[in-house]
Amino acid sequence: MSGLCGHKKLTVAVRRDFLCGGRAEEEDSREKEEAYFAARERAEFYAGIWGAPLVTLTAQRPARPDELIVEFSEEGVALLADGMRNQGDFERFLGRLRPGCWEREMLIKAARFRKKEQTAEPLSESPGKDKERPRPNGLRALDATAGMGEDALILAAAGFTVELAEQDPIIHLLLEDSITRAREGEEIYLRQMVSGMRLLEGNSIPWMRAAQPGYWDLIYLDPMFPERKKSALVKKKFQLLHYLERPATDEQELLQAALSARPKKIVIKRPLKGPDLGGQRPSYRIRGKAIRYDVIVPSHCSDRGEGV
């Protein structure tokens, strides 16, 4: 892996922002010391894999302007640069994804199947028998360009069993950390959602080509789009990831791999005025104010859906 990400130097860091030895805080300090060494062990592992320098971030040694830092701490894994911090946090989506809310998501409207084909059930918020229940007979989806997993989480809330593929190793690590923290967290409803998510290694194209035809009912594509224009707020949110992500160089290859897997439906997220992915006209579109979802229903399927 290259030591440069854009004009930044990739650096692996472990954060140490506590003092040891104070008698009144001895127990708390010991726990933090153990957490620090656990984080450092992980940091050393990835620094070795990526060929990146390993530093310890303290008040005396803060992040530097020329660094893109993958930070390990007791709070998990985060990406730092330009005074910004990016760490996955699925909990902030709970308000949108409670029962009665997720149905309004444009992605869910695009991913919807006819009732006769719908075997997945929406997640229950009850902490009783439905807690972390498996859904072996539910609809399967592949998020082939997972990023930080936010769209996959929406699909999981709607009852899909979701597999996520992310080819960038750093984003993959951030996503893995987000899923792990959600599985170990206190939010029962969130644990339900992520229990139906599985992270795949590497580029999604080989996975789609090797899949048994029809294994996924839905394939979701959201490739980075070079001409995509965002508001200042959205730009700030994704700016750190743009040091890592690269625009899709062969959209046709990505789309053809998705088609070769023979899903019932392919959903593609696009800028509102952007061109069709791979030049292929969709079966129908779902339009919003800034984005749209293009839906391709392959010829072997009969559900044509409804566009707006």
mmCIF file of C-alpha atoms in Angstrom:
data_model
loop_
_atom_site.group_PDB
_atom_site.id
_atom_site.type_symbol
_atom_site.label_atom_id
_atom_site.label_comp_id
_atom_site.label_asym_id
_atom_site.label_seq_id
_atom_site.Cartn_x
_atom_site.Cartn_y
_atom_site.Cartn_z
ATOM 1 C CA MET A 1 0.000 0.000 0.000
ATOM 2 C CA SER A 2 1.329 3.406 -0.953
ATOM 3 C CA GLY A 3 2.597 5.621 1.840
ATOM 4 C CA LEU A 4 0.882 8.633 0.224
ATOM 5 C CA CYS A 5 -2.869 9.221 0.125
ATOM 6 C CA GLY A 6 -3.422 12.216 -2.096
ATOM 7 C CA HIS A 7 -0.863 14.723 -0.813
ATOM 8 C CA LYS A 8 -0.952 13.254 2.699
ATOM 9 C CA LYS A 9 1.470 10.838 4.324
ATOM 10 C CA LEU A 10 -0.290 7.740 5.653
ATOM 11 C CA THR A 11 0.499 7.337 9.345
ATOM 12 C CA VAL A 12 -0.760 4.808 11.883
ATOM 13 C CA ALA A 13 -1.203 6.162 15.403
ATOM 14 C CA VAL A 14 -2.272 5.053 18.828
ATOM 15 C CA ARG A 15 -3.758 7.698 21.099
ATOM 16 C CA ARG A 16 -2.535 8.095 24.661
ATOM 17 C CA ASP A 17 -4.286 10.929 26.434
ATOM 18 C CA PHE A 18 -4.201 9.886 30.081
ATOM 19 C CA LEU A 19 -1.771 9.944 32.984
ATOM 20 C CA CYS A 20 -0.722 6.926 34.979
ATOM 21 C CA GLY A 21 0.363 6.623 38.576
ATOM 22 C CA GLY A 22 -2.147 8.837 40.380
ATOM 23 C CA ARG A 23 -3.278 6.921 43.483
ATOM 24 C CA ALA A 24 -6.865 8.235 43.387
ATOM 25 C CA GLU A 25 -7.258 7.132 39.780
ATOM 26 C CA GLU A 26 -5.150 4.008 39.961
ATOM 27 C CA GLU A 27 -7.869 1.534 38.942
ATOM 28 C CA ASP A 28 -9.163 3.662 36.089
ATOM 29 C CA SER A 29 -5.610 4.316 34.948
ATOM 30 C CA ARG A 30 -4.858 0.589 34.932
ATOM 31 C CA GLU A 31 -7.872 -0.110 32.700
ATOM 32 C CA LYS A 32 -6.844 2.631 30.319
ATOM 33 C CA GLU A 33 -3.301 1.329 30.284
ATOM 34 C CA GLU A 34 -4.570 -2.105 29.260
ATOM 35 C CA ALA A 35 -6.790 -0.550 26.589
ATOM 36 C CA TYR A 36 -3.831 1.457 25.311
ATOM 37 C CA PHE A 37 -1.636 -1.618 24.886
ATOM 38 C CA ALA A 38 -4.459 -3.518 23.153
ATOM 39 C CA ALA A 39 -4.901 -0.601 20.741
ATOM 40 C CA ARG A 40 -1.151 -0.386 20.217
ATOM 41 C CA GLU A 41 -0.961 -4.072 19.345
ATOM 42 C CA ARG A 42 -3.564 -3.576 16.604
ATOM 43 C CA ALA A 43 -1.828 -0.415 15.409
ATOM 44 C CA GLU A 44 1.508 -2.229 15.131
ATOM 45 C CA PHE A 45 -0.140 -4.980 13.087
ATOM 46 C CA TYR A 46 -1.641 -2.603 10.514
ATOM 47 C CA ALA A 47 1.427 -0.368 10.382
ATOM 48 C CA GLY A 48 3.388 -3.458 9.382
ATOM 49 C CA ILE A 49 0.870 -4.473 6.724
ATOM 50 C CA TRP A 50 0.667 -1.000 5.204
ATOM 51 C CA GLY A 51 4.338 -0.108 5.582
ATOM 52 C CA ALA A 52 3.369 3.045 7.450
ATOM 53 C CA PRO A 53 5.143 4.733 10.373
ATOM 54 C CA LEU A 54 3.681 4.196 13.835
ATOM 55 C CA VAL A 55 3.419 7.127 16.241
ATOM 56 C CA THR A 56 1.824 7.804 19.616
ATOM 57 C CA LEU A 57 -0.468 10.824 19.666
ATOM 58 C CA THR A 58 -0.202 12.944 22.798
ATOM 59 C CA ALA A 59 -0.555 16.608 23.679
ATOM 60 C CA GLN A 60 3.165 16.925 22.964
ATOM 61 C CA ARG A 61 2.942 15.019 19.673
ATOM 62 C CA PRO A 62 -0.348 15.978 17.949
ATOM 63 C CA ALA A 63 -1.364 15.122 14.391
ATOM 64 C CA ARG A 64 0.626 17.010 11.760
ATOM 65 C CA PRO A 65 -0.781 18.830 8.712
ATOM 66 C CA ASP A 66 0.875 16.522 6.189
ATOM 67 C CA GLU A 67 -0.460 13.315 7.782
ATOM 68 C CA LEU A 68 -3.507 11.178 7.074
ATOM 69 C CA ILE A 69 -3.778 9.253 10.319
ATOM 70 C CA VAL A 70 -5.465 5.954 11.063
ATOM 71 C CA GLU A 71 -5.903 6.239 14.827
ATOM 72 C CA PHE A 72 -6.388 3.320 17.209
ATOM 73 C CA SER A 73 -7.728 3.915 20.715
ATOM 74 C CA GLU A 74 -10.046 2.404 23.303
ATOM 75 C CA GLU A 75 -12.885 4.092 21.389
ATOM 76 C CA GLY A 76 -12.117 2.175 18.195
ATOM 77 C CA VAL A 77 -10.597 3.180 14.860
ATOM 78 C CA ALA A 78 -10.825 6.667 13.343
ATOM 79 C CA LEU A 79 -9.424 8.603 10.389
ATOM 80 C CA LEU A 80 -7.826 12.008 11.093
ATOM 81 C CA ALA A 81 -6.593 14.852 8.880
ATOM 82 C CA ASP A 82 -6.940 18.608 8.485
ATOM 83 C CA GLY A 83 -8.364 18.964 11.984
ATOM 84 C CA MET A 84 -11.233 16.573 11.140
ATOM 85 C CA ARG A 85 -12.077 13.157 12.520
ATOM 86 C CA ASN A 86 -14.116 10.441 10.807
ATOM 87 C CA GLN A 87 -15.303 7.451 12.801
ATOM 88 C CA GLY A 88 -18.267 5.277 11.920
ATOM 89 C CA ASP A 89 -21.220 5.716 14.251
ATOM 90 C CA PHE A 90 -24.310 3.710 13.365
ATOM 91 C CA GLU A 91 -26.149 4.928 16.462
ATOM 92 C CA ARG A 92 -26.698 8.358 14.925
ATOM 93 C CA PHE A 93 -28.948 6.730 12.295
ATOM 94 C CA LEU A 94 -31.335 5.150 14.785
ATOM 95 C CA GLY A 95 -33.815 8.014 14.585
ATOM 96 C CA ARG A 96 -34.166 7.503 10.841
ATOM 97 C CA LEU A 97 -34.366 3.731 11.034
ATOM 98 C CA ARG A 98 -36.928 3.104 13.760
ATOM 99 C CA PRO A 99 -40.088 1.234 12.670
ATOM 100 C CA GLY A 100 -42.336 3.661 10.848
ATOM 101 C CA CYS A 101 -39.378 5.800 9.724
ATOM 102 C CA TRP A 102 -37.225 3.652 7.459
ATOM 103 C CA GLU A 103 -40.140 3.164 5.037
ATOM 104 C CA ARG A 104 -39.704 6.793 3.940
ATOM 105 C CA GLU A 105 -36.114 6.269 2.804
ATOM 106 C CA MET A 106 -35.703 6.604 -0.963
ATOM 107 C CA LEU A 107 -33.407 3.591 -1.020
ATOM 108 C CA ILE A 108 -36.120 1.412 0.494
ATOM 109 C CA LYS A 109 -38.608 2.607 -2.121
ATOM 110 C CA ALA A 110 -36.116 1.638 -4.827
ATOM 111 C CA ALA A 111 -35.313 -1.719 -3.201
ATOM 112 C CA ARG A 112 -38.932 -2.703 -2.567
ATOM 113 C CA PHE A 113 -40.202 -6.024 -3.938
ATOM 114 C CA ARG A 114 -43.700 -7.204 -4.571
ATOM 115 C CA LYS A 115 -45.273 -8.869 -1.555
ATOM 116 C CA LYS A 116 -45.318 -12.288 -3.188
ATOM 117 C CA GLU A 117 -41.512 -12.117 -3.456
ATOM 118 C CA GLN A 118 -40.972 -10.452 -0.073
ATOM 119 C CA THR A 119 -39.777 -13.034 2.421
ATOM 120 C CA ALA A 120 -37.823 -10.665 4.657
ATOM 121 C CA GLU A 121 -39.659 -9.066 7.554
ATOM 122 C CA PRO A 122 -38.971 -5.593 8.937
ATOM 123 C CA LEU A 123 -37.029 -5.639 12.164
ATOM 124 C CA SER A 124 -38.985 -5.570 15.391
ATOM 125 C CA GLU A 125 -37.969 -3.174 18.135
ATOM 126 C CA SER A 126 -39.156 -5.617 20.777
ATOM 127 C CA PRO A 127 -36.360 -6.856 23.064
ATOM 128 C CA GLY A 128 -38.148 -10.202 23.411
ATOM 129 C CA LYS A 129 -38.120 -13.181 21.074
ATOM 130 C CA ASP A 130 -37.061 -11.092 18.063
ATOM 131 C CA LYS A 131 -33.846 -9.925 19.716
ATOM 132 C CA GLU A 132 -30.949 -10.560 17.328
ATOM 133 C CA ARG A 133 -33.044 -13.136 15.511
ATOM 134 C CA PRO A 134 -31.489 -14.710 12.403
ATOM 135 C CA ARG A 135 -33.295 -14.286 9.092
ATOM 136 C CA PRO A 136 -32.152 -17.282 7.022
ATOM 137 C CA ASN A 137 -35.180 -17.054 4.704
ATOM 138 C CA GLY A 138 -35.009 -13.282 4.156
ATOM 139 C CA LEU A 139 -34.048 -11.440 1.025
ATOM 140 C CA ARG A 140 -30.313 -11.144 0.417
ATOM 141 C CA ALA A 141 -28.638 -7.948 -0.686
ATOM 142 C CA LEU A 142 -25.078 -7.106 -1.688
ATOM 143 C CA ASP A 143 -23.798 -3.580 -1.122
ATOM 144 C CA ALA A 144 -21.023 -3.792 -3.694
ATOM 145 C CA THR A 145 -19.526 -0.368 -2.894
ATOM 146 C CA ALA A 146 -20.086 -0.278 0.857
ATOM 147 C CA GLY A 147 -18.048 2.737 1.974
ATOM 148 C CA MET A 148 -18.922 3.383 5.627
ATOM 149 C CA GLY A 149 -21.954 1.081 5.465
ATOM 150 C CA GLU A 150 -24.707 3.636 5.957
ATOM 151 C CA ASP A 151 -26.861 2.476 3.033
ATOM 152 C CA ALA A 152 -26.334 -1.161 3.987
ATOM 153 C CA LEU A 153 -27.665 -0.312 7.436
ATOM 154 C CA ILE A 154 -30.841 1.085 5.855
ATOM 155 C CA LEU A 155 -31.331 -2.168 3.941
ATOM 156 C CA ALA A 156 -30.735 -4.172 7.123
ATOM 157 C CA ALA A 157 -33.385 -2.112 8.939
ATOM 158 C CA ALA A 158 -35.862 -3.113 6.234
ATOM 159 C CA GLY A 159 -35.160 -6.795 6.871
ATOM 160 C CA PHE A 160 -32.526 -7.612 4.272
ATOM 161 C CA THR A 161 -29.577 -9.823 5.086
ATOM 162 C CA VAL A 162 -26.763 -7.672 3.700
ATOM 163 C CA GLU A 163 -23.258 -8.517 2.562
ATOM 164 C CA LEU A 164 -20.904 -5.561 2.193
ATOM 165 C CA ALA A 165 -17.846 -5.322 -0.040
ATOM 166 C CA GLU A 166 -15.337 -2.487 0.321
ATOM 167 C CA GLN A 167 -12.063 -2.635 -1.567
ATOM 168 C CA ASP A 168 -10.091 0.124 0.179
ATOM 169 C CA PRO A 169 -8.324 -1.512 3.155
ATOM 170 C CA ILE A 170 -8.564 1.535 5.428
ATOM 171 C CA ILE A 171 -12.256 2.165 4.781
ATOM 172 C CA HIS A 172 -12.797 -1.589 5.187
ATOM 173 C CA LEU A 173 -11.155 -1.393 8.610
ATOM 174 C CA LEU A 174 -13.274 1.609 9.650
ATOM 175 C CA LEU A 175 -16.420 -0.228 8.546
ATOM 176 C CA GLU A 176 -15.417 -3.406 10.362
ATOM 177 C CA ASP A 177 -14.851 -1.379 13.516
ATOM 178 C CA SER A 178 -18.289 0.270 13.196
ATOM 179 C CA ILE A 179 -20.023 -3.095 12.852
ATOM 180 C CA THR A 180 -18.100 -4.594 15.775
ATOM 181 C CA ARG A 181 -18.926 -1.700 18.103
ATOM 182 C CA ALA A 182 -22.595 -1.881 17.101
ATOM 183 C CA ARG A 183 -22.708 -5.630 17.786
ATOM 184 C CA GLU A 184 -21.183 -5.102 21.215
ATOM 185 C CA GLY A 185 -23.210 -1.994 22.082
ATOM 186 C CA GLU A 186 -26.227 -1.538 24.316
ATOM 187 C CA GLU A 187 -28.746 -0.619 21.590
ATOM 188 C CA ILE A 188 -30.831 -3.763 21.056
ATOM 189 C CA TYR A 189 -32.425 -2.525 17.839
ATOM 190 C CA LEU A 190 -29.012 -1.670 16.383
ATOM 191 C CA ARG A 191 -27.670 -5.096 17.336
ATOM 192 C CA GLN A 192 -30.600 -6.613 15.451
ATOM 193 C CA MET A 193 -29.691 -4.690 12.330
ATOM 194 C CA VAL A 194 -25.978 -5.467 12.254
ATOM 195 C CA SER A 195 -26.577 -9.136 13.098
ATOM 196 C CA GLY A 196 -27.754 -9.438 9.499
ATOM 197 C CA MET A 197 -24.647 -7.788 8.015
ATOM 198 C CA ARG A 198 -21.516 -9.597 6.815
ATOM 199 C CA LEU A 199 -18.379 -7.864 5.570
ATOM 200 C CA LEU A 200 -16.555 -9.256 2.520
ATOM 201 C CA GLU A 201 -12.878 -8.718 1.750
ATOM 202 C CA GLY A 202 -11.762 -6.811 -1.320
ATOM 203 C CA ASN A 203 -13.263 -5.683 -4.603
ATOM 204 C CA SER A 204 -16.861 -6.761 -5.191
ATOM 205 C CA ILE A 205 -16.390 -7.612 -8.873
ATOM 206 C CA PRO A 206 -14.779 -11.049 -8.294
ATOM 207 C CA TRP A 207 -17.441 -11.820 -5.668
ATOM 208 C CA MET A 208 -20.254 -11.034 -8.112
ATOM 209 C CA ARG A 209 -18.672 -12.992 -10.936
ATOM 210 C CA ALA A 210 -18.169 -16.058 -8.733
ATOM 211 C CA ALA A 211 -21.590 -15.985 -7.088
ATOM 212 C CA GLN A 212 -24.232 -18.580 -7.785
ATOM 213 C CA PRO A 213 -26.791 -16.955 -10.124
ATOM 214 C CA GLY A 214 -29.591 -15.415 -8.107
ATOM 215 C CA TYR A 215 -27.772 -15.737 -4.769
ATOM 216 C CA TRP A 216 -28.498 -12.052 -4.096
ATOM 217 C CA ASP A 217 -32.005 -10.759 -4.634
ATOM 218 C CA LEU A 218 -30.698 -7.182 -4.727
ATOM 219 C CA ILE A 219 -27.337 -5.660 -5.661
ATOM 220 C CA TYR A 220 -26.727 -2.056 -4.648
ATOM 221 C CA LEU A 221 -24.110 0.134 -6.358
ATOM 222 C CA ASP A 222 -22.933 3.573 -5.250
ATOM 223 C CA PRO A 223 -19.569 4.149 -6.959
ATOM 224 C CA MET A 224 -17.733 7.380 -6.245
ATOM 225 C CA PHE A 225 -18.647 9.862 -8.928
ATOM 226 C CA PRO A 226 -15.935 12.353 -10.065
ATOM 227 C CA GLU A 227 -18.296 15.160 -11.076
ATOM 228 C CA ARG A 228 -20.530 14.820 -8.040
ATOM 229 C CA LYS A 229 -21.131 18.226 -6.464
ATOM 230 C CA LYS A 230 -21.919 18.438 -2.764
ATOM 231 C CA SER A 231 -22.840 21.070 -0.264
ATOM 232 C CA ALA A 232 -20.093 22.341 2.043
ATOM 233 C CA LEU A 233 -21.499 20.221 4.872
ATOM 234 C CA VAL A 234 -21.484 17.028 2.840
ATOM 235 C CA LYS A 235 -18.038 17.799 1.478
ATOM 236 C CA LYS A 236 -16.705 18.063 5.017
ATOM 237 C CA LYS A 237 -18.334 14.758 5.932
ATOM 238 C CA PHE A 238 -16.687 12.847 3.079
ATOM 239 C CA GLN A 239 -13.497 14.832 2.575
ATOM 240 C CA LEU A 240 -11.305 12.450 4.569
ATOM 241 C CA LEU A 241 -12.602 9.415 2.687
ATOM 242 C CA HIS A 242 -11.800 11.107 -0.605
ATOM 243 C CA TYR A 243 -8.113 10.862 0.271
ATOM 244 C CA LEU A 244 -8.615 7.106 -0.003
ATOM 245 C CA GLU A 245 -11.446 6.452 -2.443
ATOM 246 C CA ARG A 246 -10.902 6.548 -6.168
ATOM 247 C CA PRO A 247 -13.620 7.107 -8.777
ATOM 248 C CA ALA A 248 -14.792 3.973 -10.559
ATOM 249 C CA THR A 249 -12.444 3.540 -13.507
ATOM 250 C CA ASP A 250 -14.590 0.979 -15.305
ATOM 251 C CA GLU A 251 -18.253 1.506 -14.596
ATOM 252 C CA GLN A 252 -19.169 -0.937 -17.356
ATOM 253 C CA GLU A 253 -17.166 -3.716 -15.686
ATOM 254 C CA LEU A 254 -18.863 -3.057 -12.340
ATOM 255 C CA LEU A 255 -22.334 -3.087 -13.876
ATOM 256 C CA GLN A 256 -21.704 -6.163 -16.007
ATOM 257 C CA ALA A 257 -20.435 -8.056 -12.963
ATOM 258 C CA ALA A 258 -23.642 -7.135 -11.119
ATOM 259 C CA LEU A 259 -25.745 -8.308 -14.052
ATOM 260 C CA SER A 260 -23.795 -11.566 -14.259
ATOM 261 C CA ALA A 261 -24.860 -12.400 -10.699
ATOM 262 C CA ARG A 262 -28.483 -12.411 -11.938
ATOM 263 C CA PRO A 263 -30.184 -10.626 -9.037
ATOM 264 C CA LYS A 264 -33.863 -9.744 -9.206
ATOM 265 C CA LYS A 265 -32.988 -6.059 -9.036
ATOM 266 C CA ILE A 266 -29.968 -3.735 -9.241
ATOM 267 C CA VAL A 267 -30.259 -0.353 -7.517
ATOM 268 C CA ILE A 268 -27.753 2.372 -8.434
ATOM 269 C CA LYS A 269 -27.318 5.639 -6.546
ATOM 270 C CA ARG A 270 -26.512 8.565 -8.839
ATOM 271 C CA PRO A 271 -26.344 12.359 -8.726
ATOM 272 C CA LEU A 272 -29.662 13.777 -9.868
ATOM 273 C CA LYS A 273 -28.284 14.998 -13.207
ATOM 274 C CA GLY A 274 -25.478 12.454 -13.584
ATOM 275 C CA PRO A 275 -25.239 10.033 -16.530
ATOM 276 C CA ASP A 276 -26.472 6.463 -16.355
ATOM 277 C CA LEU A 277 -23.929 4.042 -14.903
ATOM 278 C CA GLY A 278 -22.084 2.318 -17.711
ATOM 279 C CA GLY A 279 -24.366 4.072 -20.186
ATOM 280 C CA GLN A 280 -27.208 1.644 -19.481
ATOM 281 C CA ARG A 281 -30.701 3.080 -19.214
ATOM 282 C CA PRO A 282 -32.489 1.791 -16.096
ATOM 283 C CA SER A 283 -35.906 0.168 -15.992
ATOM 284 C CA TYR A 284 -37.138 3.087 -13.889
ATOM 285 C CA ARG A 285 -35.876 5.842 -11.605
ATOM 286 C CA ILE A 286 -36.735 7.172 -8.158
ATOM 287 C CA ARG A 287 -35.815 10.868 -7.996
ATOM 288 C CA GLY A 288 -35.098 13.082 -5.005
ATOM 289 C CA LYS A 289 -33.915 16.676 -4.745
ATOM 290 C CA ALA A 290 -30.187 15.976 -5.067
ATOM 291 C CA ILE A 291 -29.849 12.292 -5.930
ATOM 292 C CA ARG A 292 -31.741 9.592 -7.742
ATOM 293 C CA TYR A 293 -31.895 5.810 -7.634
ATOM 294 C CA ASP A 294 -31.756 4.024 -10.977
ATOM 295 C CA VAL A 295 -33.339 0.584 -10.834
ATOM 296 C CA ILE A 296 -32.456 -2.136 -13.320
ATOM 297 C CA VAL A 297 -34.772 -5.135 -13.433
ATOM 298 C CA PRO A 298 -32.993 -7.790 -15.512
ATOM 299 C CA SER A 299 -34.934 -9.429 -18.323
ATOM 300 C CA HIS A 300 -35.266 -12.724 -16.425
ATOM 301 C CA CYS A 301 -37.401 -10.928 -13.792
ATOM 302 C CA SER A 302 -40.956 -9.669 -14.171
ATOM 303 C CA ASP A 303 -41.225 -7.060 -11.395
ATOM 304 C CA ARG A 304 -40.927 -3.757 -13.263
ATOM 305 C CA GLY A 305 -41.716 -1.595 -10.243
ATOM 306 C CA GLU A 306 -42.789 2.013 -10.374
ATOM 307 C CA GLY A 307 -40.657 5.078 -11.022
ATOM 308 C CA VAL A 308 -41.255 8.603 -9.860
#
